[in-house]
Short mmCIF file of C-alpha atoms in Angstrom, two decimals:
data_model
loop_
_atom_site.label_atom_id
_atom_site.label_comp_id
_atom_site.label_asym_id
_atom_site.label_seq_id
_atom_site.Cartn_x
_atom_site.Cartn_y
_atom_site.Cartn_z
CA MET A 21 -6.71 12.18 -10.63
CA THR A 22 -4.65 11.18 -13.68
CA ALA A 23 -1.45 12.67 -12.23
CA LEU A 24 -1.43 10.18 -9.37
CA ARG A 25 0.83 7.15 -9.27
CA PRO A 26 -1.18 4.25 -10.79
CA ASP A 27 -1.85 2.40 -7.52
CA LEU A 28 -2.95 5.65 -5.86
CA ALA A 29 -5.24 6.43 -8.79
CA ILE A 30 -6.96 3.06 -8.30
CA ILE A 31 -7.44 3.79 -4.60
CA ALA A 32 -8.72 7.30 -5.30
CA ARG A 33 -11.34 5.99 -7.73
CA HIS A 34 -12.76 3.61 -5.13
CA VAL A 35 -12.90 5.83 -2.03
CA VAL A 36 -16.47 6.88 -1.34
CA ALA A 37 -17.13 10.63 -1.26
CA HIS A 38 -17.32 12.41 2.10
CA SER A 39 -15.63 9.57 3.97
CA ARG A 40 -12.99 9.73 6.70
CA VAL A 41 -9.55 8.61 5.53
CA LEU A 42 -6.19 7.97 7.18
CA ASP A 43 -3.29 7.74 4.71
CA VAL A 44 -0.44 5.90 6.45
CA GLY A 45 2.91 6.63 4.87
CA CYS A 46 1.32 9.47 2.93
CA GLY A 47 4.57 10.97 1.60
CA THR A 48 3.99 14.57 0.51
CA GLY A 49 0.23 14.03 0.40
CA ASP A 50 -0.58 13.51 -3.29
CA LEU A 51 -3.39 11.04 -2.59
CA MET A 52 -4.80 13.13 0.26
CA ALA A 53 -4.89 16.25 -1.92
CA ALA A 54 -6.65 14.38 -4.74
CA LEU A 55 -9.20 12.85 -2.37
CA GLN A 56 -9.99 16.21 -0.80
CA ALA A 57 -10.36 17.88 -4.18
CA HIS A 58 -12.37 15.18 -5.96
CA ARG A 59 -14.06 13.17 -3.20
CA HIS A 60 -14.42 15.85 -0.50
CA VAL A 61 -13.10 13.49 2.17
CA ASP A 62 -11.86 14.26 5.66
CA ALA A 63 -8.25 13.14 5.03
CA ARG A 64 -5.53 12.75 7.66
CA GLY A 65 -1.98 11.54 7.13
CA LEU A 66 0.77 9.77 9.07
CA GLU A 67 4.29 10.01 7.65
CA ILE A 68 7.69 9.04 9.08
CA ASP A 69 9.86 11.42 7.02
CA ALA A 70 10.02 14.94 8.48
CA GLY A 71 10.68 16.56 5.09
CA ASN A 72 7.60 14.91 3.60
CA VAL A 73 5.51 15.99 6.60
CA ALA A 74 6.62 19.60 6.12
CA ALA A 75 5.87 19.46 2.38
CA ALA A 76 2.40 18.01 2.99
CA MET A 77 1.61 20.60 5.66
CA ALA A 78 2.75 23.35 3.31
CA ARG A 79 -0.01 22.13 0.96
CA GLY A 80 -2.55 22.67 3.74
CA LEU A 81 -2.90 18.96 4.55
CA SER A 82 -3.42 17.50 8.01
CA VAL A 83 -0.34 15.30 8.46
CA VAL A 84 1.56 14.27 11.58
CA GLN A 85 4.96 12.65 11.86
CA GLY A 86 4.82 9.07 13.04
CA ASP A 87 5.85 5.47 12.47
CA ALA A 88 3.25 2.92 11.33
CA ASP A 89 4.99 0.22 13.35
CA VAL A 90 4.37 1.99 16.65
CA ASP A 91 1.97 4.92 16.31
CA LEU A 92 -1.18 3.33 14.85
CA SER A 93 -2.04 1.97 18.30
CA ALA A 94 -2.83 5.54 19.41
CA TYR A 95 -5.88 5.73 17.12
CA PRO A 96 -9.23 4.56 18.55
CA ASP A 97 -11.12 1.64 17.02
CA GLY A 98 -13.18 2.56 13.95
CA SER A 99 -11.78 6.09 13.67
CA PHE A 100 -11.88 6.08 9.87
CA ASP A 101 -13.89 4.69 6.98
CA TYR A 102 -10.64 3.84 5.18
CA ALA A 103 -7.08 3.28 6.36
CA ILE A 104 -4.66 3.38 3.43
CA LEU A 105 -1.17 1.88 3.25
CA SER A 106 0.45 2.33 -0.17
CA GLN A 107 3.89 0.89 -0.96
CA THR A 108 4.70 0.77 2.75
CA LEU A 109 3.75 -2.74 3.93
CA GLN A 110 7.07 -4.24 2.80
CA THR A 111 9.01 -1.60 4.74
CA ALA A 112 7.26 -2.26 8.08
CA ARG A 113 9.12 -4.15 10.80
CA ALA A 114 5.96 -6.10 11.68
CA PRO A 115 3.68 -5.94 8.60
CA HIS A 116 1.13 -8.38 10.03
CA VAL A 117 0.68 -6.13 13.08
CA VAL A 118 0.37 -3.02 10.90
CA LEU A 119 -2.29 -4.80 8.84
CA ASP A 120 -4.22 -5.70 12.01
CA GLU A 121 -4.03 -2.08 13.15
CA LEU A 122 -5.29 -0.78 9.78
CA LEU A 123 -8.36 -3.00 10.05
CA ARG A 124 -8.91 -2.01 13.67
CA ILE A 125 -8.91 1.74 13.06
CA GLY A 126 -10.51 1.65 9.59
CA ARG A 127 -13.79 0.09 8.51
CA GLN A 128 -11.91 -0.92 5.37
CA ALA A 129 -8.26 -0.83 4.39
CA PHE A 130 -6.51 -0.28 1.07
CA VAL A 131 -3.08 -1.91 0.86
CA SER A 132 -0.77 -1.69 -2.14
CA PHE A 133 2.67 -3.23 -2.54
CA PRO A 134 5.24 -4.28 -5.17
CA ASN A 135 5.05 -7.96 -6.10
CA PHE A 136 8.38 -9.67 -5.43
CA ALA A 137 7.27 -12.72 -7.48
CA HIS A 138 7.01 -10.77 -10.74
CA TRP A 139 8.77 -12.59 -13.58
CA ARG A 140 11.49 -9.93 -13.94
CA VAL A 141 12.40 -10.37 -10.27
CA ARG A 142 12.50 -14.16 -10.69
CA LEU A 143 14.59 -13.89 -13.84
CA SER A 144 17.07 -11.53 -12.20
CA LEU A 145 17.65 -14.02 -9.40
CA LEU A 146 17.69 -17.06 -11.69
CA TRP A 147 20.07 -15.79 -14.37
CA GLY A 148 22.00 -13.05 -12.65
CA GLY A 149 22.01 -14.42 -9.13
CA ARG A 150 21.59 -10.92 -7.75
CA MET A 151 18.83 -9.03 -5.97
CA PRO A 152 16.74 -7.34 -8.66
CA VAL A 153 16.71 -3.64 -9.45
CA THR A 154 13.59 -2.66 -11.40
CA ARG A 155 11.50 0.44 -12.05
CA LEU A 156 9.33 -0.30 -9.00
CA LEU A 157 12.23 -1.66 -6.92
CA PRO A 158 14.99 0.81 -7.81
CA GLU A 159 17.22 0.51 -4.74
CA ARG A 160 20.21 -1.81 -4.39
CA TRP A 161 20.15 -4.55 -1.74
CA TYR A 162 22.18 -2.46 0.71
CA ASP A 163 20.03 0.68 0.67
CA THR A 164 16.52 -0.65 0.08
CA PRO A 165 13.82 0.17 2.64
CA ASN A 166 12.10 -3.12 1.71
CA ILE A 167 12.72 -5.60 4.51
CA HIS A 168 9.79 -8.02 3.97
CA HIS A 169 9.60 -9.25 0.39
CA VAL A 170 5.92 -10.06 -0.08
CA THR A 171 4.33 -11.68 -3.12
CA ILE A 172 0.70 -11.52 -4.21
CA ASP A 173 0.21 -15.18 -3.31
CA ASP A 174 1.86 -14.65 0.10
CA PHE A 175 -0.52 -11.79 0.79
CA ARG A 176 -3.59 -13.71 -0.37
CA ALA A 177 -2.63 -16.65 1.86
CA HIS A 178 -2.08 -14.37 4.86
CA VAL A 179 -5.42 -12.58 4.63
CA LEU A 180 -7.21 -15.90 4.13
CA GLN A 181 -5.52 -17.37 7.21
CA CYS A 182 -6.41 -14.30 9.25
CA GLY A 183 -10.08 -14.28 8.24
CA ILE A 184 -9.73 -10.99 6.38
CA THR A 185 -12.17 -10.39 3.53
CA VAL A 186 -10.85 -9.19 0.17
CA GLU A 187 -13.46 -6.69 -1.05
CA GLY A 188 -11.50 -5.83 -4.20
CA ALA A 189 -8.16 -6.50 -5.88
CA TRP A 190 -6.41 -4.72 -8.75
CA PHE A 191 -3.13 -5.62 -10.41
CA LEU A 192 -0.74 -3.46 -12.39
CA ARG A 193 1.61 -4.43 -15.19
CA GLY A 194 3.65 -1.34 -15.80
CA ASP A 195 1.15 1.51 -15.40
CA ARG A 196 -1.83 -0.48 -16.71
CA GLN A 197 -4.22 -2.85 -15.01
CA THR A 198 -3.94 -6.54 -15.77
CA GLY A 199 -6.07 -9.55 -14.91
CA GLY A 200 -5.83 -11.46 -11.66
CA GLY A 201 -5.44 -14.97 -13.10
CA ALA A 202 -1.64 -15.05 -13.30
CA ALA A 203 -1.08 -11.91 -11.23
CA ASN A 204 1.61 -13.49 -9.02
CA LEU A 205 3.77 -13.97 -12.13
CA LEU A 206 2.73 -11.06 -14.36
CA ALA A 207 1.76 -8.16 -12.07
CA GLU A 208 4.41 -5.77 -10.81
CA HIS A 209 2.13 -4.18 -8.26
CA ALA A 210 -1.04 -5.10 -6.34
CA VAL A 211 -3.80 -3.12 -4.66
CA PHE A 212 -6.19 -4.80 -2.22
CA LEU A 213 -9.31 -3.48 -0.49
CA LEU A 214 -9.83 -5.37 2.76
CA SER A 215 -12.35 -5.60 5.56
CA ARG A 216 -12.81 -7.67 8.66
CA ASN A 217 -16.10 -8.87 10.17
CA LYS A 218 -16.77 -7.71 13.70
CA GLY A 219 -16.39 -11.29 14.91
CA GLY A 220 -13.15 -11.80 12.92
#
C-alpha cells in the first residue's frame, strides 16, 4: 500500500479485513484497488467525474457516477462498515449534510481534508495578501474546487457539537505523520475516523 497517497495509506491501514466499504469521491479507484488486494473488502465507489468512473471500471472496480451532495441519500441506513470521504469534504456544497449521510450509511466514516489553517496558508495571506497556492492546494482562487475552507479546529468543533465520536485522528506534515498537539498550525492534512452512537 506504499504507492497510495499518504492520507489514503493511513485509511487503508485501519480498514478491517473483509469489511464493506463505500469510497465517496473515489477518483480512479486507487484506494479501492488496494483495499481489495490487501484487505479483501467488498469495495464500492461513488465518483462525480465520468472519466474517473470509466478508468476505475476499466480496473474491474465497482464504481457508479454520482454526486455526494445528492446521491448518498439513495443508500439505505447501515449499508457499509466504512464510508470514506478523502479530500472531498471541502468541495461539497453542504459538507455537514454529507457528513451526516456518511455516518448514516456507514457504521464508521473516514474523512480526510487539507487543513486551511496550516502555517504556510496563514503566512501567504498575512504577507502576500493572496489566497495560497501550495502542494496540497495547487489551484488558483478562480479555478479551485474547494468552496468550504475547513481547518482541523473547525472540524473538531463541528463533530463535538454534533455528538460525533472521534475514534481516531492522524495528521500529516508533508508526507509524514505528525503529532496532534499543534496540528491546526503544523499539519497540512488531517484524517479522522468517526462514529455516531445509535442515539446520537
